[in-house]
PDB file of C-alpha atoms in Angstrom:
ATOM      1  CA  MET A   1      80.869  89.973  44.560  1.00 48.00           C
ATOM      2  CA  GLU A   2      77.240  90.063  43.321  1.00 57.00           C
ATOM      3  CA  THR A   3      77.168  87.491  40.555  1.00 62.00           C
ATOM      4  CA  GLY A   4      74.525  88.304  37.592  1.00 89.00           C
ATOM      5  CA  LEU A   5      75.030  90.180  34.726  1.00 95.00           C
ATOM      6  CA  SER A   6      77.729  93.155  34.702  1.00 97.00           C
ATOM      7  CA  TYR A   7      77.746  95.872  32.158  1.00 98.00           C
ATOM      8  CA  CYS A   8      80.847  98.105  31.493  1.00 98.00           C
ATOM      9  CA  PHE A   9      80.059 101.947  30.366  1.00 98.00           C
ATOM     10  CA  VAL A  10      82.983 104.028  29.350  1.00 97.00           C
ATOM     11  CA  PHE A  11      81.147 107.711  29.196  1.00 96.00           C
ATOM     12  CA  ALA A  12      83.284 110.305  26.987  1.00 94.00           C
ATOM     13  CA  ARG A  13      82.298 113.787  25.434  1.00 90.00           C
ATOM     14  CA  GLY A  14      83.732 114.709  21.914  1.00 88.00           C
ATOM     15  CA  GLY A  15      83.896 118.232  23.121  1.00 76.00           C
ATOM     16  CA  SER A  16      86.581 119.406  26.340  1.00 75.00           C
ATOM     17  CA  LYS A  17      87.521 123.203  26.807  1.00 75.00           C
ATOM     18  CA  GLY A  18      90.659 122.540  28.929  1.00 77.00           C
ATOM     19  CA  LEU A  19      91.979 120.022  26.679  1.00 87.00           C
ATOM     20  CA  PRO A  20      90.360 119.215  23.167  1.00 85.00           C
ATOM     21  CA  GLY A  21      89.623 115.879  21.971  1.00 90.00           C
ATOM     22  CA  LYS A  22      91.148 114.684  24.995  1.00 93.00           C
ATOM     23  CA  ASN A  23      89.419 111.089  25.060  1.00 95.00           C
ATOM     24  CA  LEU A  24      91.188 110.298  21.605  1.00 95.00           C
ATOM     25  CA  LEU A  25      94.702 111.673  22.839  1.00 95.00           C
ATOM     26  CA  PRO A  26      97.097 108.280  22.683  1.00 96.00           C
ATOM     27  CA  ILE A  27      98.972 106.307  25.262  1.00 96.00           C
ATOM     28  CA  ASN A  28     101.354 103.642  23.521  1.00 94.00           C
ATOM     29  CA  GLY A  29      99.289 104.215  20.741  1.00 95.00           C
ATOM     30  CA  ILE A  30      96.089 103.620  21.955  1.00 96.00           C
ATOM     31  CA  PRO A  31      93.358 106.749  22.503  1.00 96.00           C
ATOM     32  CA  LEU A  32      92.335 106.997  25.952  1.00 97.00           C
ATOM     33  CA  VAL A  33      88.795 105.541  25.093  1.00 97.00           C
ATOM     34  CA  GLY A  34      90.330 102.303  23.803  1.00 97.00           C
ATOM     35  CA  LEU A  35      92.538 101.936  27.128  1.00 97.00           C
ATOM     36  CA  SER A  36      89.400 102.024  28.985  1.00 97.00           C
ATOM     37  CA  ILE A  37      87.844  98.969  26.874  1.00 98.00           C
ATOM     38  CA  GLU A  38      90.899  97.153  27.153  1.00 97.00           C
ATOM     39  CA  ILE A  39      91.007  97.376  30.747  1.00 97.00           C
ATOM     40  CA  ALA A  40      87.296  96.051  30.825  1.00 97.00           C
ATOM     41  CA  LYS A  41      87.832  93.171  28.333  1.00 97.00           C
ATOM     42  CA  LYS A  42      90.485  91.718  30.709  1.00 96.00           C
ATOM     43  CA  ILE A  43      87.820  91.430  33.174  1.00 96.00           C
ATOM     44  CA  SER A  44      86.149  87.754  33.046  1.00 94.00           C
ATOM     45  CA  GLN A  45      83.124  89.008  35.165  1.00 95.00           C
ATOM     46  CA  ILE A  46      82.030  92.025  32.538  1.00 97.00           C
ATOM     47  CA  ASN A  47      79.362  90.853  30.085  1.00 96.00           C
ATOM     48  CA  LYS A  48      79.282  93.529  27.845  1.00 97.00           C
ATOM     49  CA  ILE A  49      80.828  97.167  27.344  1.00 98.00           C
ATOM     50  CA  PHE A  50      79.321 100.264  26.281  1.00 98.00           C
ATOM     51  CA  VAL A  51      80.582 103.516  24.621  1.00 97.00           C
ATOM     52  CA  SER A  52      78.319 106.968  25.509  1.00 96.00           C
ATOM     53  CA  THR A  53      79.274 109.368  23.249  1.00 95.00           C
ATOM     54  CA  ASP A  54      78.045 112.189  21.156  1.00 93.00           C
ATOM     55  CA  SER A  55      81.316 112.199  18.965  1.00 93.00           C
ATOM     56  CA  GLU A  56      80.960 110.018  15.723  1.00 94.00           C
ATOM     57  CA  GLU A  57      85.122 109.723  15.735  1.00 95.00           C
ATOM     58  CA  ILE A  58      84.803 108.249  19.446  1.00 96.00           C
ATOM     59  CA  ALA A  59      81.772 105.947  18.443  1.00 96.00           C
ATOM     60  CA  GLU A  60      84.427 104.458  15.439  1.00 96.00           C
ATOM     61  CA  ILE A  61      87.004 104.067  18.267  1.00 96.00           C
ATOM     62  CA  GLY A  62      84.676 102.381  20.643  1.00 97.00           C
ATOM     63  CA  ARG A  63      83.536 100.050  18.051  1.00 97.00           C
ATOM     64  CA  LEU A  64      87.174  99.424  16.875  1.00 97.00           C
ATOM     65  CA  PHE A  65      87.975  97.896  20.266  1.00 97.00           C
ATOM     66  CA  GLY A  66      85.134  95.752  20.756  1.00 96.00           C
ATOM     67  CA  ALA A  67      82.442  97.878  22.466  1.00 97.00           C
ATOM     68  CA  GLU A  68      78.977  98.789  21.603  1.00 97.00           C
ATOM     69  CA  VAL A  69      77.680 102.613  21.247  1.00 97.00           C
ATOM     70  CA  ILE A  70      74.853 104.323  23.213  1.00 97.00           C
ATOM     71  CA  GLU A  71      74.341 107.552  21.361  1.00 95.00           C
ATOM     72  CA  ARG A  72      74.483 110.414  24.044  1.00 93.00           C
ATOM     73  CA  PRO A  73      72.039 113.443  23.481  1.00 90.00           C
ATOM     74  CA  GLU A  74      73.425 116.921  23.121  1.00 87.00           C
ATOM     75  CA  ASN A  75      71.550 117.939  25.938  1.00 87.00           C
ATOM     76  CA  LEU A  76      73.778 115.504  28.110  1.00 87.00           C
ATOM     77  CA  ALA A  77      77.393 116.148  26.569  1.00 84.00           C
ATOM     78  CA  SER A  78      77.905 119.762  27.368  1.00 81.00           C
ATOM     79  CA  ASP A  79      80.544 120.824  29.584  1.00 79.00           C
ATOM     80  CA  THR A  80      77.949 121.499  32.228  1.00 79.00           C
ATOM     81  CA  ALA A  81      75.268 118.415  31.867  1.00 82.00           C
ATOM     82  CA  SER A  82      75.140 116.428  34.662  1.00 89.00           C
ATOM     83  CA  GLU A  83      77.393 113.011  34.830  1.00 92.00           C
ATOM     84  CA  TRP A  84      74.582 111.023  36.479  1.00 95.00           C
ATOM     85  CA  LYS A  85      71.898 111.851  34.167  1.00 94.00           C
ATOM     86  CA  ALA A  86      74.280 110.394  31.184  1.00 95.00           C
ATOM     87  CA  TRP A  87      74.525 107.244  33.546  1.00 97.00           C
ATOM     88  CA  GLU A  88      70.692 106.779  33.655  1.00 96.00           C
ATOM     89  CA  HIS A  89      69.951 107.362  30.019  1.00 96.00           C
ATOM     90  CA  ALA A  90      72.729 104.922  29.353  1.00 97.00           C
ATOM     91  CA  ILE A  91      71.124 102.311  31.729  1.00 97.00           C
ATOM     92  CA  LYS A  92      67.664 103.057  30.258  1.00 96.00           C
ATOM     93  CA  HIS A  93      69.093 102.751  26.903  1.00 96.00           C
ATOM     94  CA  VAL A  94      70.482  99.476  27.515  1.00 97.00           C
ATOM     95  CA  GLU A  95      67.817  98.190  29.429  1.00 97.00           C
ATOM     96  CA  LYS A  96      65.541  98.665  26.636  1.00 96.00           C
ATOM     97  CA  GLU A  97      67.826  97.013  24.254  1.00 95.00           C
ATOM     98  CA  TYR A  98      69.191  93.978  26.357  1.00 95.00           C
ATOM     99  CA  GLY A  99      66.589  93.377  29.134  1.00 95.00           C
ATOM    100  CA  SER A 100      67.598  94.830  33.062  1.00 95.00           C
ATOM    101  CA  PHE A 101      71.318  93.851  34.235  1.00 97.00           C
ATOM    102  CA  ASP A 102      72.945  93.826  37.724  1.00 96.00           C
ATOM    103  CA  ARG A 103      75.738  95.552  38.052  1.00 97.00           C
ATOM    104  CA  PHE A 104      76.590  98.729  36.216  1.00 98.00           C
ATOM    105  CA  ILE A 105      80.553  99.754  36.374  1.00 98.00           C
ATOM    106  CA  SER A 106      81.793 102.923  35.038  1.00 98.00           C
ATOM    107  CA  LEU A 107      85.226 102.958  33.522  1.00 98.00           C
ATOM    108  CA  PRO A 108      85.842 106.801  32.801  1.00 96.00           C
ATOM    109  CA  ALA A 109      88.350 107.594  29.945  1.00 96.00           C
ATOM    110  CA  THR A 110      90.392 110.174  31.518  1.00 95.00           C
ATOM    111  CA  ALA A 111      92.076 107.485  33.976  1.00 96.00           C
ATOM    112  CA  PRO A 112      94.314 105.626  31.828  1.00 96.00           C
ATOM    113  CA  CYS A 113      96.886 104.220  34.436  1.00 96.00           C
ATOM    114  CA  ARG A 114      94.174 102.332  36.474  1.00 96.00           C
ATOM    115  CA  ARG A 115      94.834  98.602  37.002  1.00 95.00           C
ATOM    116  CA  HIS A 116      92.533  96.024  36.420  1.00 95.00           C
ATOM    117  CA  VAL A 117      93.025  94.640  39.904  1.00 95.00           C
ATOM    118  CA  ASP A 118      91.850  97.719  41.604  1.00 96.00           C
ATOM    119  CA  VAL A 119      88.536  97.708  39.060  1.00 97.00           C
ATOM    120  CA  ARG A 120      88.319  94.053  40.495  1.00 97.00           C
ATOM    121  CA  ARG A 121      88.333  95.445  44.050  1.00 96.00           C
ATOM    122  CA  CYS A 122      85.482  97.451  43.280  1.00 97.00           C
ATOM    123  CA  MET A 123      83.217  95.081  42.065  1.00 97.00           C
ATOM    124  CA  GLN A 124      83.734  92.647  45.019  1.00 96.00           C
ATOM    125  CA  ALA A 125      83.019  95.688  47.439  1.00 97.00           C
ATOM    126  CA  LEU A 126      79.879  96.157  46.260  1.00 96.00           C
ATOM    127  CA  VAL A 127      78.006  93.973  48.627  1.00 95.00           C
ATOM    128  CA  ASP A 128      74.503  93.999  49.932  1.00 93.00           C
ATOM    129  CA  ASP A 129      74.693  97.061  52.467  1.00 95.00           C
ATOM    130  CA  VAL A 130      76.669  99.052  49.863  1.00 97.00           C
ATOM    131  CA  ASP A 131      75.039 101.318  47.312  1.00 97.00           C
ATOM    132  CA  ILE A 132      78.083 102.546  45.244  1.00 98.00           C
ATOM    133  CA  VAL A 133      81.834 101.983  44.910  1.00 98.00           C
ATOM    134  CA  ILE A 134      84.273 104.479  44.596  1.00 98.00           C
ATOM    135  CA  THR A 135      88.271 105.181  44.663  1.00 98.00           C
ATOM    136  CA  THR A 136      90.392 107.239  46.659  1.00 96.00           C
ATOM    137  CA  THR A 137      94.023 107.980  47.165  1.00 94.00           C
ATOM    138  CA  ASP A 138      95.839 109.616  49.809  1.00 87.00           C
ATOM    139  CA  SER A 139      95.731 113.651  49.863  1.00 84.00           C
ATOM    140  CA  HIS A 140      98.617 115.794  49.421  1.00 79.00           C
ATOM    141  CA  ARG A 141      96.199 118.465  50.595  1.00 77.00           C
ATOM    142  CA  ASN A 142      94.675 119.074  53.697  1.00 75.00           C
ATOM    143  CA  PRO A 143      91.943 121.066  54.741  1.00 73.00           C
ATOM    144  CA  TRP A 144      93.130 121.318  58.362  1.00 70.00           C
ATOM    145  CA  PHE A 145      96.601 121.804  57.482  1.00 72.00           C
ATOM    146  CA  ASN A 146      97.536 123.172  54.184  1.00 74.00           C
ATOM    147  CA  MET A 147      94.552 124.126  52.179  1.00 77.00           C
ATOM    148  CA  VAL A 148      93.875 127.966  52.184  1.00 83.00           C
ATOM    149  CA  ILE A 149      90.743 130.327  50.878  1.00 84.00           C
ATOM    150  CA  ASP A 150      90.488 134.111  49.961  1.00 88.00           C
ATOM    151  CA  ASN A 151      88.715 135.641  53.188  1.00 83.00           C
ATOM    152  CA  GLY A 152      87.314 138.315  50.978  1.00 87.00           C
ATOM    153  CA  GLU A 153      89.732 140.877  52.185  1.00 86.00           C
ATOM    154  CA  GLY A 154      92.956 139.688  50.332  1.00 88.00           C
ATOM    155  CA  TYR A 155      94.434 137.285  53.196  1.00 87.00           C
ATOM    156  CA  ALA A 156      94.717 133.810  53.183  1.00 85.00           C
ATOM    157  CA  GLN A 157      93.044 131.436  56.097  1.00 79.00           C
ATOM    158  CA  LEU A 158      92.624 127.417  56.083  1.00 79.00           C
ATOM    159  CA  VAL A 159      89.601 126.263  54.302  1.00 78.00           C
ATOM    160  CA  ASN A 160      88.669 124.789  57.999  1.00 75.00           C
ATOM    161  CA  SER A 161      89.780 127.266  60.837  1.00 67.00           C
ATOM    162  CA  SER A 162      87.651 125.799  63.354  1.00 65.00           C
ATOM    163  CA  GLN A 163      90.278 123.857  64.625  1.00 66.00           C
ATOM    164  CA  GLY A 164      94.514 124.529  63.962  1.00 64.00           C
ATOM    165  CA  PHE A 165      96.913 121.506  63.506  1.00 67.00           C
ATOM    166  CA  ASN A 166     100.902 122.214  63.537  1.00 65.00           C
ATOM    167  CA  ARG A 167     101.494 119.090  61.713  1.00 67.00           C
ATOM    168  CA  ARG A 168     100.519 117.142  58.988  1.00 66.00           C
ATOM    169  CA  GLN A 169     100.617 113.817  60.831  1.00 68.00           C
ATOM    170  CA  ASP A 170      98.366 115.435  63.509  1.00 67.00           C
ATOM    171  CA  SER A 171      95.277 116.647  60.889  1.00 71.00           C
ATOM    172  CA  PRO A 172      92.900 114.404  60.349  1.00 73.00           C
ATOM    173  CA  GLU A 173      93.139 111.979  57.209  1.00 80.00           C
ATOM    174  CA  CYS A 174      92.021 113.133  54.051  1.00 82.00           C
ATOM    175  CA  GLN A 175      91.633 111.351  50.796  1.00 88.00           C
ATOM    176  CA  ASP A 176      91.137 112.663  47.302  1.00 90.00           C
ATOM    177  CA  MET A 177      88.605 110.981  45.221  1.00 94.00           C
ATOM    178  CA  ALA A 178      89.521 109.384  41.854  1.00 95.00           C
ATOM    179  CA  THR A 179      87.820 108.070  38.793  1.00 96.00           C
ATOM    180  CA  VAL A 180      89.455 104.894  38.477  1.00 97.00           C
ATOM    181  CA  ALA A 181      86.150 103.071  38.654  1.00 98.00           C
ATOM    182  CA  TYR A 182      82.586 103.470  40.090  1.00 98.00           C
ATOM    183  CA  VAL A 183      80.500 100.516  40.707  1.00 98.00           C
ATOM    184  CA  THR A 184      76.545 100.439  41.654  1.00 98.00           C
ATOM    185  CA  ARG A 185      73.260  98.683  40.879  1.00 97.00           C
ATOM    186  CA  PRO A 186      71.372 100.509  38.222  1.00 97.00           C
ATOM    187  CA  SER A 187      68.406 100.496  40.366  1.00 97.00           C
ATOM    188  CA  PHE A 188      70.766 103.009  42.892  1.00 97.00           C
ATOM    189  CA  ILE A 189      71.272 105.484  39.708  1.00 97.00           C
ATOM    190  CA  LYS A 190      67.665 105.338  38.221  1.00 96.00           C
ATOM    191  CA  ASN A 191      66.499 106.238  42.006  1.00 96.00           C
ATOM    192  CA  ASN A 192      68.802 108.792  43.430  1.00 96.00           C
ATOM    193  CA  LYS A 193      70.061 112.169  42.415  1.00 93.00           C
ATOM    194  CA  ASN A 194      73.778 111.542  43.352  1.00 94.00           C
ATOM    195  CA  LEU A 195      76.538 109.229  44.496  1.00 93.00           C
ATOM    196  CA  TRP A 196      76.129 110.671  48.125  1.00 95.00           C
ATOM    197  CA  ASP A 197      72.569 109.892  48.729  1.00 95.00           C
ATOM    198  CA  GLY A 198      73.415 106.188  49.570  1.00 94.00           C
ATOM    199  CA  ASN A 199      76.368 103.899  51.286  1.00 96.00           C
ATOM    200  CA  VAL A 200      79.348 104.828  49.877  1.00 97.00           C
ATOM    201  CA  LYS A 201      82.460 102.559  49.851  1.00 97.00           C
ATOM    202  CA  ALA A 202      85.888 103.835  49.431  1.00 97.00           C
ATOM    203  CA  ILE A 203      88.524 101.597  48.002  1.00 97.00           C
ATOM    204  CA  LYS A 204      92.113 103.048  48.359  1.00 96.00           C
ATOM    205  CA  VAL A 205      94.157 102.210  45.050  1.00 96.00           C
ATOM    206  CA  PRO A 206      97.860 103.583  44.348  1.00 94.00           C
ATOM    207  CA  GLN A 207      98.401 107.383  43.755  1.00 92.00           C
ATOM    208  CA  HIS A 208     100.233 106.734  39.973  1.00 93.00           C
ATOM    209  CA  THR A 209      97.163 104.620  39.119  1.00 95.00           C
ATOM    210  CA  ALA A 210      94.562 107.702  39.594  1.00 95.00           C
ATOM    211  CA  ILE A 211      96.051 110.051  37.822  1.00 95.00           C
ATOM    212  CA  ASP A 212      92.807 111.824  35.488  1.00 95.00           C
ATOM    213  CA  ILE A 213      93.516 113.561  32.874  1.00 95.00           C
ATOM    214  CA  ASP A 214      92.162 117.232  32.800  1.00 92.00           C
ATOM    215  CA  THR A 215      94.935 119.260  31.345  1.00 93.00           C
ATOM    216  CA  PHE A 216      98.067 118.753  28.954  1.00 94.00           C
ATOM    217  CA  TYR A 217     100.484 118.248  32.101  1.00 95.00           C
ATOM    218  CA  ASP A 218      97.892 115.488  33.267  1.00 95.00           C
ATOM    219  CA  TYR A 219      98.205 113.612  30.128  1.00 95.00           C
ATOM    220  CA  SER A 220     101.903 114.152  29.873  1.00 96.00           C
ATOM    221  CA  VAL A 221     102.636 112.514  32.929  1.00 95.00           C
ATOM    222  CA  ALA A 222     100.180 109.493  32.231  1.00 95.00           C
ATOM    223  CA  LYS A 223     102.157 109.135  28.749  1.00 95.00           C
ATOM    224  CA  MET A 224     105.515 108.961  30.502  1.00 94.00           C
ATOM    225  CA  LEU A 225     104.555 106.602  33.465  1.00 93.00           C
ATOM    226  CA  MET A 226     102.646 104.286  30.841  1.00 93.00           C
ATOM    227  CA  GLU A 227     105.091 104.285  28.276  1.00 93.00           C
ATOM    228  CA  SER A 228     108.328 104.498  30.408  1.00 89.00           C
ATOM    229  CA  SER A 229     109.558 100.486  30.211  1.00 74.00           C
ATOM    230  CA  GLY A 230     109.324  98.982  33.892  1.00 83.00           C
ATOM    231  CA  LEU A 231     108.207 102.360  35.627  1.00 84.00           C
ATOM    232  CA  MET A 232     104.206 100.981  36.416  1.00 84.00           C
ATOM    233  CA  GLN A 233     105.637  97.921  37.465  1.00 83.00           C
ATOM    234  CA  ARG A 234     108.077  99.399  39.951  1.00 83.00           C
ATOM    235  CA  LEU A 235     105.854 102.007  41.173  1.00 84.00           C
ATOM    236  CA  ASP A 236     103.400  99.080  41.740  1.00 83.00           C
ATOM    237  CA  ARG A 237     105.985  96.986  43.871  1.00 84.00           C
ATOM    238  CA  LEU A 238     106.631  99.803  46.367  1.00 83.00           C
ATOM    239  CA  ALA A 239     102.493 100.395  46.874  1.00 80.00           C
ATOM    240  CA  GLN A 240     102.523  97.425  48.145  1.00 72.00           C
TER     241      GLN A 240
END
C-alpha cells in the first residue's frame, strides 16, 4: 500500500430525478452521505474527508459528521455532468487549499452497505503498475448467455451473438462494476479523461455489500439489510 497523504471524497449532488433527495435518505437514522463519512473515519490511513456537493443541506450533514465541504459548481451538478470532471474539480480545490496529496479515494454515498475492509483492500491494491482500483461483483447477467437486445425488427437477440453458449457455466465469466470504492492518484485524474485510460485493477466484493442506490427498490433492499439485526454479519460469513 502506498504511503503518504490519503484523502477521501464523497461526491453527492442535491438533485436526483430517479429518487429525489437520495443522498440524504436515512438508514439506521444516518443519511447516506453520513454513512460514507463514517466508513472513511474507520480507516486510519485516511487523513482528510471531503464532501463535494451543490446542496447546502448535504453540506450541513457533511460538516455534522466531520467532513470538510467543497462547493460543487452548478455545471458539475446536473444529471448529465461528468463525475470525472467533479473529481478533477475537487482535487484542484484541495491542492489549492492544502497542497498536494498522494492518494484519492471516492466513496459514493449510494453504496451504504460497503465494508471498511473492502475499502482497505482497494487502497492496498494501488501499487506501482496500477493506475486506478475499482470494485466488482459476480454478474447475474451475461452478454454471451442471457442478455438480449432488440434487433430492430421486433425480435430479441443476444447482445453478443457471435458465440452461442447453452449453459451459463460455459460462458465467459463476467463481473458487474460496483461503486463501493474508487482509489487512484490525483495525477491520474488530472492527466486523463476516464478510468479506462490506465491500468485498472478490479477488487471483487460480496454482492450484498455492493448495492448501488438508484431507485426506491435499491434503497428498500439496502435499508432492510442494514437494519435487520445480524443479517449483514450472516451474509458476510456466507461470502467468505
